Tab-separated table of C-alpha atoms and ligand atoms in Angstrom:
chain	number	residue	atom	x	y	z
A	1	MET	CA	151.710	123.539	95.608
A	2	SER	CA	153.908	121.756	98.544
A	3	ILE	CA	152.871	118.882	100.150
A	4	ASN	CA	152.694	120.372	103.595
A	5	THR	CA	149.909	122.381	101.436
A	6	ILE	CA	148.033	119.759	99.944
A	7	SER	CA	148.586	117.776	103.270
A	8	SER	CA	146.514	120.978	105.587
A	9	ARG	CA	144.221	120.534	102.265
A	10	VAL	CA	143.187	116.754	102.462
A	11	LYS	CA	143.076	117.114	106.499
A	12	SER	CA	140.718	120.391	106.556
A	13	ASN	CA	138.251	118.647	104.150
A	14	TYR	CA	138.407	115.256	106.095
A	15	LYS	CA	137.703	117.531	108.673
A	16	LYS	CA	134.256	119.086	106.990
A	17	LYS	CA	133.341	115.945	105.926
A	18	LEU	CA	133.509	114.163	109.419
A	19	THR	CA	131.290	115.899	111.484
A	20	HIS	CA	128.689	114.517	113.696
A	21	THR	CA	126.235	114.593	111.202
A	22	THR	CA	128.909	111.249	109.883
A	23	LEU	CA	128.302	109.642	113.601
A	24	ARG	CA	124.710	110.463	113.349
A	25	ARG	CA	124.147	108.497	109.970
A	26	LEU	CA	126.066	106.011	110.607
A	27	VAL	CA	124.164	105.490	113.807
A	28	GLN	CA	121.102	105.821	111.748
A	29	ILE	CA	122.281	102.699	109.028
A	30	SER	CA	123.095	100.667	112.092
A	31	PHE	CA	119.922	100.907	113.525
A	32	ALA	CA	118.217	100.085	110.019
A	33	THR	CA	120.462	97.238	109.345
A	34	PHE	CA	119.510	95.877	112.822
A	35	ILE	CA	115.857	96.258	112.019
A	36	LEU	CA	115.684	94.643	108.635
A	37	ILE	CA	118.180	91.435	109.472
A	38	ILE	CA	115.872	90.939	112.021
A	39	ALA	CA	112.645	90.865	109.484
A	40	VAL	CA	114.869	88.844	107.455
A	41	ILE	CA	115.426	86.122	109.490
A	42	HIS	CA	111.810	86.172	111.031
A	43	PHE	CA	110.601	85.809	107.399
A	44	ALA	CA	113.202	83.230	106.512
A	45	GLY	CA	112.295	80.990	109.851
A	46	GLY	CA	108.845	81.948	109.462
A	47	GLU	CA	106.041	81.617	112.963
A	48	SER	CA	106.225	77.415	112.580
A	49	SER	CA	109.835	77.842	112.511
A	50	THR	CA	111.812	75.916	115.740
A	51	ASN	CA	113.920	78.424	116.319
A	52	LEU	CA	112.645	81.359	118.014
A	53	THR	CA	113.004	84.108	115.738
A	54	ALA	CA	111.632	87.804	117.118
A	55	SER	CA	109.550	89.153	114.826
A	56	ALA	CA	110.882	92.753	113.860
A	57	GLU	CA	107.604	94.538	115.795
A	58	ALA	CA	108.939	92.798	119.108
A	59	PHE	CA	111.022	96.126	118.614
A	60	CYS	CA	109.048	98.788	118.588
A	61	PRO	CA	109.178	101.201	121.610
A	62	PHE	CA	105.423	102.464	120.271
A	63	GLY	CA	104.171	98.747	120.978
A	64	GLY	CA	105.568	99.195	124.730
A	65	LEU	CA	103.598	102.334	125.370
A	66	GLU	CA	100.198	100.691	123.924
A	67	THR	CA	100.547	97.808	126.115
A	68	LEU	CA	101.733	99.465	129.111
A	69	TYR	CA	97.912	99.929	130.446
A	70	LYS	CA	97.505	96.456	130.135
A	71	TYR	CA	100.546	94.854	131.837
A	72	LEU	CA	100.299	97.060	134.912
A	73	THR	CA	96.472	96.051	135.281
A	74	SER	CA	96.434	92.730	133.776
A	75	ALA	CA	98.887	91.193	135.921
A	76	GLY	CA	101.524	90.972	133.334
A	77	ALA	CA	99.541	90.475	130.144
A	78	TYR	CA	100.474	92.098	127.098
A	79	VAL	CA	98.147	93.388	124.459
A	80	PRO	CA	98.060	91.269	120.855
A	81	HIS	CA	102.092	91.943	118.755
A	82	THR	CA	103.629	93.114	122.132
A	83	HIS	CA	106.429	90.865	123.973
A	84	LEU	CA	108.960	92.634	127.164
A	85	SER	CA	111.154	93.656	124.338
A	86	ASN	CA	108.406	96.483	123.307
A	87	LEU	CA	107.895	98.031	127.064
A	88	VAL	CA	111.591	97.623	127.902
A	89	ILE	CA	112.621	99.739	124.150
A	90	ALA	CA	110.055	102.278	125.050
A	91	ALA	CA	111.032	102.973	128.666
A	92	ALA	CA	114.733	103.472	127.024
A	93	VAL	CA	113.369	106.012	124.418
A	94	LEU	CA	111.786	107.236	127.211
A	95	ILE	CA	114.760	107.842	129.331
A	96	THR	CA	116.616	108.464	126.692
A	97	ALA	CA	114.513	111.892	125.924
A	98	LEU	CA	114.437	112.721	129.541
A	99	LEU	CA	118.045	112.764	129.653
A	100	LEU	CA	119.051	114.054	125.920
A	101	ARG	CA	115.431	115.437	124.704
A	102	SER	CA	114.175	113.069	121.625
A	103	ALA	CA	117.090	112.102	120.438
A	104	PHE	CA	115.643	108.637	119.671
A	105	CYS	CA	114.008	110.300	116.786
A	106	GLY	CA	117.094	112.287	115.185
A	107	TRP	CA	119.759	109.680	115.572
A	108	ILE	CA	118.179	105.849	115.848
A	109	CYS	CA	114.676	105.411	114.526
A	110	PRO	CA	114.652	104.000	111.196
A	111	LEU	CA	111.025	105.309	109.985
A	112	GLY	CA	112.321	108.843	110.451
A	113	PHE	CA	116.345	107.687	108.936
A	114	ILE	CA	114.141	106.961	105.580
A	115	GLN	CA	112.329	109.514	105.340
A	116	ASP	CA	115.644	111.725	105.854
A	117	LEU	CA	116.716	109.992	102.662
A	118	LEU	CA	114.260	110.895	100.464
A	119	ARG	CA	114.247	114.610	101.136
A	120	GLY	CA	118.258	114.368	100.763
A	121	LEU	CA	117.451	112.017	97.447
A	122	THR	CA	115.389	115.314	96.169
A	123	ARG	CA	117.651	118.059	97.838
A	124	ARG	CA	120.850	116.181	95.955
A	125	LEU	CA	118.627	115.962	92.309
A	126	GLU	CA	117.297	119.668	93.019
A	127	LYS	CA	120.791	120.643	93.094
A	128	ARG	CA	122.447	118.752	89.867
A	129	TYR	CA	119.436	119.203	87.784
A	130	VAL	CA	117.913	123.078	86.964
A	131	PRO	CA	114.651	121.792	86.308
A	132	ILE	CA	114.254	120.047	89.577
A	133	ARG	CA	115.505	123.031	91.098
A	134	ARG	CA	112.692	125.175	89.440
A	135	PHE	CA	109.746	122.956	90.400
A	136	PHE	CA	110.849	123.230	94.419
A	137	ARG	CA	111.119	126.613	93.687
A	138	THR	CA	107.481	127.656	92.232
A	139	LEU	CA	106.286	124.600	94.274
A	140	ASN	CA	107.637	127.143	97.742
A	141	GLN	CA	106.974	130.481	96.178
A	142	ARG	CA	102.987	129.521	95.297
A	143	GLY	CA	102.570	126.684	98.071
A	144	GLN	CA	104.070	128.008	101.228
A	145	PRO	CA	101.777	130.939	102.668
A	146	ALA	CA	98.960	128.044	102.855
A	147	TRP	CA	101.443	125.610	103.686
A	148	ASN	CA	102.846	127.335	106.938
A	149	PHE	CA	99.409	127.826	108.207
A	150	LEU	CA	98.763	123.799	107.423
A	151	ASP	CA	101.727	123.678	109.012
A	152	LYS	CA	101.264	125.340	112.413
A	153	TYR	CA	97.940	122.864	113.094
A	154	LEU	CA	98.926	120.361	111.480
A	155	ARG	CA	101.564	119.203	114.070
A	156	TYR	CA	99.167	118.980	117.315
A	157	ALA	CA	97.694	115.518	114.727
A	158	LYS	CA	100.374	113.846	116.507
A	159	TYR	CA	99.298	114.109	120.195
A	160	VAL	CA	95.610	113.308	119.046
A	161	VAL	CA	97.224	109.912	117.606
A	162	LEU	CA	99.032	109.429	121.354
A	163	VAL	CA	96.201	109.971	122.742
A	164	TRP	CA	93.717	107.938	120.358
A	165	ALA	CA	96.725	105.293	120.032
A	166	VAL	CA	97.388	104.802	124.064
A	167	THR	CA	93.893	104.777	125.249
A	168	GLY	CA	92.001	102.820	122.550
A	169	ALA	CA	94.722	99.861	123.846
A	170	ALA	CA	94.141	100.156	127.100
A	171	ILE	CA	89.946	100.782	126.662
A	172	TYR	CA	90.113	97.734	123.933
A	173	GLY	CA	92.647	95.275	124.500
A	174	VAL	CA	94.007	95.537	121.190
A	175	MET	CA	96.080	97.959	119.209
A	176	VAL	CA	93.691	100.177	117.315
A	177	PHE	CA	96.832	102.021	115.671
A	178	LYS	CA	98.258	99.344	114.643
A	179	ASP	CA	96.553	99.123	111.008
A	180	TYR	CA	97.276	102.713	110.613
A	181	ASP	CA	100.464	101.989	111.763
A	182	PRO	CA	103.600	103.003	108.517
A	183	TRP	CA	106.093	101.788	110.350
A	184	SER	CA	103.478	98.770	110.694
A	185	ALA	CA	103.037	98.060	107.790
A	186	LEU	CA	106.039	98.575	106.797
A	187	ILE	CA	107.841	95.600	108.804
A	188	ASN	CA	104.919	93.852	107.756
A	189	ILE	CA	104.884	94.290	104.243
A	190	THR	CA	106.462	90.279	103.375
A	191	GLU	CA	102.896	89.565	104.914
A	192	TRP	CA	101.029	90.833	101.914
A	193	THR	CA	97.895	92.413	103.508
A	194	PHE	CA	96.058	95.047	102.781
A	195	THR	CA	95.746	97.712	106.029
A	196	PRO	CA	95.540	101.507	105.621
A	197	GLY	CA	99.220	101.850	107.137
A	198	ILE	CA	100.408	100.634	103.470
A	199	VAL	CA	98.095	103.887	102.602
A	200	VAL	CA	99.755	105.801	104.732
A	201	LEU	CA	103.086	104.221	104.201
A	202	ALA	CA	103.037	105.248	100.658
A	203	VAL	CA	101.848	109.176	101.128
A	204	THR	CA	104.335	109.565	103.742
A	205	LEU	CA	107.037	108.236	101.435
A	206	VAL	CA	105.782	110.449	98.368
A	207	ALA	CA	105.933	113.406	101.426
A	208	SER	CA	109.021	112.575	102.418
A	209	LEU	CA	110.352	113.969	98.911
A	210	PHE	CA	109.106	117.493	98.700
A	211	ILE	CA	108.661	117.929	102.778
A	212	GLU	CA	111.320	116.488	105.225
A	213	ARG	CA	109.985	114.687	107.677
A	214	PRO	CA	105.706	114.849	107.419
A	215	TRP	CA	105.543	111.609	109.858
A	216	CYS	CA	107.545	113.030	112.506
A	217	ARG	CA	106.169	116.525	111.841
A	218	TYR	CA	102.484	115.199	112.133
A	219	PHE	CA	101.453	112.289	113.414
A	220	CYS	CA	103.557	110.341	115.160
A	221	PRO	CA	102.890	109.874	118.627
A	222	LEU	CA	105.867	108.053	119.586
A	223	GLY	CA	107.674	111.156	118.217
A	224	ALA	CA	104.690	113.403	120.527
A	225	ALA	CA	105.403	111.239	123.897
A	226	SER	CA	109.378	111.528	123.283
A	227	GLY	CA	109.403	115.217	122.425
A	228	LEU	CA	106.976	116.312	125.462
A	229	LEU	CA	109.274	114.486	128.079
A	230	GLY	CA	112.625	115.926	126.096
A	231	LYS	CA	111.394	119.194	127.821
A	232	PHE	CA	112.232	118.402	131.134
A	233	SER	CA	115.628	117.640	129.694
A	234	PRO	CA	119.044	119.336	130.716
A	235	VAL	CA	120.220	119.310	127.091
A	236	GLN	CA	119.583	122.413	124.609
A	237	ILE	CA	120.683	124.321	121.530
A	238	GLN	CA	121.545	127.570	122.531
A	239	ARG	CA	121.913	130.333	119.510
A	240	ASN	CA	124.061	133.055	120.719
A	241	ALA	CA	122.959	136.200	119.781
A	242	ASP	CA	126.336	137.906	119.671
A	243	ALA	CA	128.155	134.725	117.376
A	244	CYS	CA	124.747	134.726	115.232
A	245	THR	CA	124.961	136.648	111.707
A	246	ASN	CA	121.135	135.992	111.286
A	247	CYS	CA	122.515	134.263	108.200
A	248	LYS	CA	118.920	131.561	108.517
A	249	ILE	CA	121.239	128.847	107.123
A	250	CYS	CA	119.971	126.857	110.403
A	251	THR	CA	116.438	127.761	109.804
A	252	LYS	CA	116.603	126.086	106.358
A	253	ALA	CA	118.391	123.418	107.243
A	254	CYS	CA	116.579	121.902	110.143
A	255	PRO	CA	113.926	119.023	109.205
A	256	MET	CA	111.686	119.802	111.468
A	257	GLY	CA	110.838	123.412	110.021
A	258	LEU	CA	111.980	125.217	113.112
A	259	ASP	CA	112.681	128.675	113.870
A	260	VAL	CA	116.268	128.316	114.877
A	261	HIS	CA	117.286	132.048	114.036
A	262	THR	CA	115.325	133.611	115.988
A	263	ALA	CA	115.386	131.450	119.415
A	264	THR	CA	117.921	132.301	121.615
A	265	LYS	CA	116.962	128.165	123.033
A	266	ILE	CA	115.452	125.544	120.925
A	267	THR	CA	112.920	124.389	122.941
A	268	SER	CA	110.098	123.434	120.943
A	269	PRO	CA	108.682	119.247	121.135
A	270	ASP	CA	109.173	118.992	117.878
A	271	CYS	CA	113.220	119.230	118.254
A	272	ASN	CA	114.754	115.698	117.211
A	273	SER	CA	118.298	116.752	118.357
A	274	CYS	CA	119.544	116.073	114.933
A	275	LEU	CA	122.173	118.799	115.537
A	276	VAL	CA	121.376	119.381	111.660
A	277	CYS	CA	121.747	122.882	112.944
A	278	VAL	CA	124.616	123.296	115.233
A	279	ASP	CA	126.691	121.718	111.432
A	280	ASP	CA	125.296	123.884	109.316
A	281	CYS	CA	125.906	126.834	111.164
A	282	PRO	CA	128.940	128.826	109.362
A	283	ARG	CA	130.058	131.076	112.329
A	284	GLU	CA	131.931	128.847	115.600
A	285	GLY	CA	129.941	128.971	119.014
A	286	ALA	CA	126.495	130.606	117.170
A	287	LEU	CA	124.642	127.122	118.029
A	288	SER	CA	125.895	124.783	121.256
A	289	VAL	CA	124.370	122.131	122.476
A	290	GLN	CA	124.253	122.711	126.251
A	291	ILE	CA	123.629	120.717	129.802
A	292	GLY	CA	122.378	122.119	132.651
A	293	PHE	CA	119.720	123.472	135.135
A	294	PRO	CA	116.708	125.416	134.807
A	295	VAL	CA	115.405	122.983	132.566
A	296	LYS	CA	112.411	124.690	130.346
B	1	MET	CA	127.938	123.600	130.111
B	2	LYS	CA	128.969	123.064	126.091
B	3	ILE	CA	128.827	119.756	125.027
B	4	ASN	CA	130.648	118.680	121.598
B	5	PRO	CA	128.139	117.401	119.433
B	6	PHE	CA	130.647	114.275	118.705
B	7	VAL	CA	130.348	113.469	122.990
B	8	TYR	CA	126.683	114.092	122.203
B	9	GLY	CA	125.834	111.637	119.725
B	10	THR	CA	128.293	108.895	121.772
B	11	LEU	CA	125.639	109.333	124.832
B	12	VAL	CA	122.606	108.453	122.996
B	13	VAL	CA	123.983	105.697	121.462
B	14	VAL	CA	125.862	104.900	125.351
B	15	VAL	CA	122.348	105.743	127.639
B	16	PHE	CA	120.338	104.492	124.963
B	17	LEU	CA	121.832	100.672	124.465
B	18	GLY	CA	122.806	100.816	127.847
B	19	ILE	CA	119.002	101.306	129.370
B	20	ILE	CA	118.166	97.661	127.124
B	21	LEU	CA	121.378	95.715	128.167
B	22	GLY	CA	120.539	96.611	131.513
B	23	PHE	CA	117.059	94.811	131.319
B	24	GLN	CA	118.332	92.305	129.403
B	25	GLY	CA	121.358	92.123	132.430
B	26	ALA	CA	118.409	91.666	135.022
B	27	GLY	CA	116.899	88.795	133.269
B	28	ILE	CA	114.393	91.349	132.153
B	29	TRP	CA	113.976	90.943	128.265
B	30	SER	CA	111.943	88.344	125.818
B	31	THR	CA	110.748	89.182	122.396
B	32	SER	CA	108.826	86.079	121.734
B	33	GLY	CA	105.861	84.890	123.268
B	34	LYS	CA	106.498	81.587	122.650
B	35	VAL	CA	108.913	81.606	125.438
B	36	ASP	CA	108.614	82.954	128.858
B	37	VAL	CA	111.419	85.471	130.764
B	38	SER	CA	112.899	82.379	132.027
B	39	GLY	CA	112.856	80.608	128.414
B	40	LYS	CA	110.416	77.911	129.300
B	41	ALA	CA	107.690	77.644	126.445
B	42	ILE	CA	104.594	79.177	127.030
B	43	GLU	CA	101.794	76.415	126.609
B	44	PRO	CA	97.691	77.261	126.261
B	45	SER	CA	96.088	76.768	130.324
B	46	LYS	CA	92.119	76.227	129.895
B	47	THR	CA	92.694	77.840	132.939
B	48	ASP	CA	93.870	80.932	131.661
B	49	VAL	CA	92.491	83.273	128.302
B	50	ASN	CA	95.854	85.096	128.713
B	51	THR	CA	97.575	81.696	128.122
B	52	ILE	CA	96.540	82.451	124.160
B	53	LYS	CA	98.708	83.897	121.396
B	54	GLY	CA	98.773	84.806	118.011
B	55	TRP	CA	101.309	81.940	117.247
B	56	MET	CA	99.393	79.480	118.717
B	57	THR	CA	97.262	76.957	115.824
B	58	LEU	CA	93.103	76.823	116.346
B	59	GLU	CA	94.084	73.057	116.760
B	60	GLN	CA	95.790	73.837	120.304
B	61	VAL	CA	93.245	75.795	120.957
B	62	SER	CA	91.080	73.243	120.488
B	63	THR	CA	93.036	70.486	122.517
B	64	THR	CA	93.141	72.975	125.780
B	65	PHE	CA	89.883	73.753	125.192
B	66	ASP	CA	87.810	71.075	124.426
B	67	ILE	CA	85.801	72.505	121.765
B	68	PRO	CA	85.834	71.296	118.272
B	69	VAL	CA	87.986	73.546	115.607
B	70	ALA	CA	84.119	73.616	113.370
B	71	GLU	CA	82.315	75.514	116.398
B	72	ILE	CA	85.168	78.054	116.396
B	73	LEU	CA	85.891	78.524	113.159
B	74	ALA	CA	81.425	78.400	113.041
B	75	GLY	CA	81.544	81.489	116.250
B	76	PHE	CA	83.664	84.043	114.336
B	77	ASN	CA	82.043	82.846	110.635
B	78	LEU	CA	86.048	82.145	109.622
B	79	PRO	CA	85.245	79.694	106.513
B	80	ALA	CA	84.472	75.912	107.633
B	81	ASP	CA	87.329	74.352	105.500
B	82	THR	CA	89.824	76.635	107.220
B	83	PRO	CA	92.996	73.839	108.601
B	84	GLY	CA	93.407	73.217	111.681
B	85	THR	CA	96.580	74.099	111.844
B	86	THR	CA	96.750	77.220	110.775
B	87	ALA	CA	98.031	80.053	113.108
B	88	LEU	CA	95.776	82.390	115.531
B	89	LYS	CA	97.596	85.632	113.780
B	90	ASP	CA	96.643	84.594	110.693
B	91	LEU	CA	93.044	84.496	110.883
B	92	GLU	CA	93.194	88.041	111.764
B	93	SER	CA	90.542	89.865	110.169
B	94	ASP	CA	87.137	92.465	111.184
B	95	THR	CA	85.434	89.505	112.781
B	96	PHE	CA	88.173	88.066	114.870
B	97	ASP	CA	91.657	88.714	116.793
B	98	ILE	CA	93.060	87.309	119.534
B	99	THR	CA	91.189	89.282	122.486
B	100	ALA	CA	87.484	88.551	120.598
B	101	LEU	CA	88.963	84.738	120.532
B	102	ARG	CA	89.908	85.386	124.479
B	103	THR	CA	85.846	86.181	125.592
B	104	TRP	CA	84.740	83.915	123.078
B	105	LEU	CA	86.230	81.132	124.718
B	106	GLN	CA	85.754	82.900	128.593
B	107	GLY	CA	81.874	82.620	127.701
B	108	LYS	CA	82.259	79.358	126.936
B	109	GLN	CA	83.604	78.524	129.643
B	110	GLN	CA	81.204	80.210	132.393
B	111	PRO	CA	78.465	78.032	133.523
C	301	SF4	S1	108.700	110.810	115.019
C	301	SF4	FE1	108.589	109.134	114.736
C	301	SF4	S2	109.058	108.412	112.834
C	301	SF4	FE2	110.169	110.283	113.215
C	301	SF4	S3	111.673	109.710	114.372
C	301	SF4	FE3	110.343	109.409	115.712
C	301	SF4	S4	109.963	108.234	116.359
C	301	SF4	FE4	110.593	108.172	114.179
C	302	SF4	S1	116.713	123.049	115.579
C	302	SF4	FE1	118.341	122.155	115.164
C	302	SF4	S2	118.440	119.701	116.049
C	302	SF4	FE2	116.425	120.271	116.404
C	302	SF4	S3	114.963	119.258	114.707
C	302	SF4	FE3	115.875	121.655	113.876
C	302	SF4	S4	117.850	121.461	113.401
C	302	SF4	FE4	117.949	119.661	114.695
């Protein structure tokens, strides 16, 4: 084999591996590491530390949505556990959604990343071990019809959580959702206090081994808000029916369980702009990210 | 117009961090209830119950509002032997939270 052939193979393998999914993973890892460092520093410093150590809670965008009403109606006061940083990060998430769809969920959110990692792990195990593959196949065959039905209706639960969490905080002046929030349970794990959020976290983590992004699909109020605003964004994933062979690879790959292969445009508020469908599509030009008006 | 997925990913990071850095640059940023936006330490004030924060201790509240620690503990059915140095956020339970304490103190202040 000539040196030229080897070098072109290495190049094409390298190109195959270095997709935008690599960039997305790097971004997700960076944000998750940042939050981990903040949580460790805060834990090590403790509340009584003379140094100012921000808690990881101060970087939660949903805290911003929960405190917004109080901030606007009580001369800049906050509901407990929130700060100005929560409002700023909430604004960043929502403005990003307005401009670039719900990309915070697909590219930045550490809880989304943890769910991606867990399902990625079982996918790897499925590929490597036949009994695990068989188990997942049987589970799919037997449970699919019932699951499809449940999936359709459970997706609305996140809007109920959003309304409950935001109006609850506005009415009572406290974060009514905090004790049920798996993210809050995770970043406060070192406090060793039992809350329902620990159970929600455990269920989310176990479910992530079987379903992709269960928390995001069904219950996350921030994903709900960001997805709805994303509908007004000029960015869209489009499918070119002439280039598409209907192989369904995109639909199988979509972590949010959307029917990509039948759509002309992905307009669902559940799309988190992860671009896995674009990455996995084997046909050049069949799926693309488009920017432009009119917005639908 | 088609955008390259790499450009899209880069835009996501730039827009998201750009907005946060923009606010920070304008001085609109604070991650702690211990200092205000200008970095000045926040002290509890008798005239404003909203200045009570979760990191403050029972003693700080007691001194500011002239109410004995024992009375605060009794008012919320908290154990009488709770040290005055305990942070309020560490006492949060079904019967006690910062909002409830603020309301209770406001009630005490009314003639
Ligand atoms: S839906 Fe919620 S948990 Fe999922 S990625 Fe978005 S913000 Fe994170
Ligand atoms: S449709 Fe594509 S970009 Fe949207 S969530 Fe599914 S795979 Fe990700």
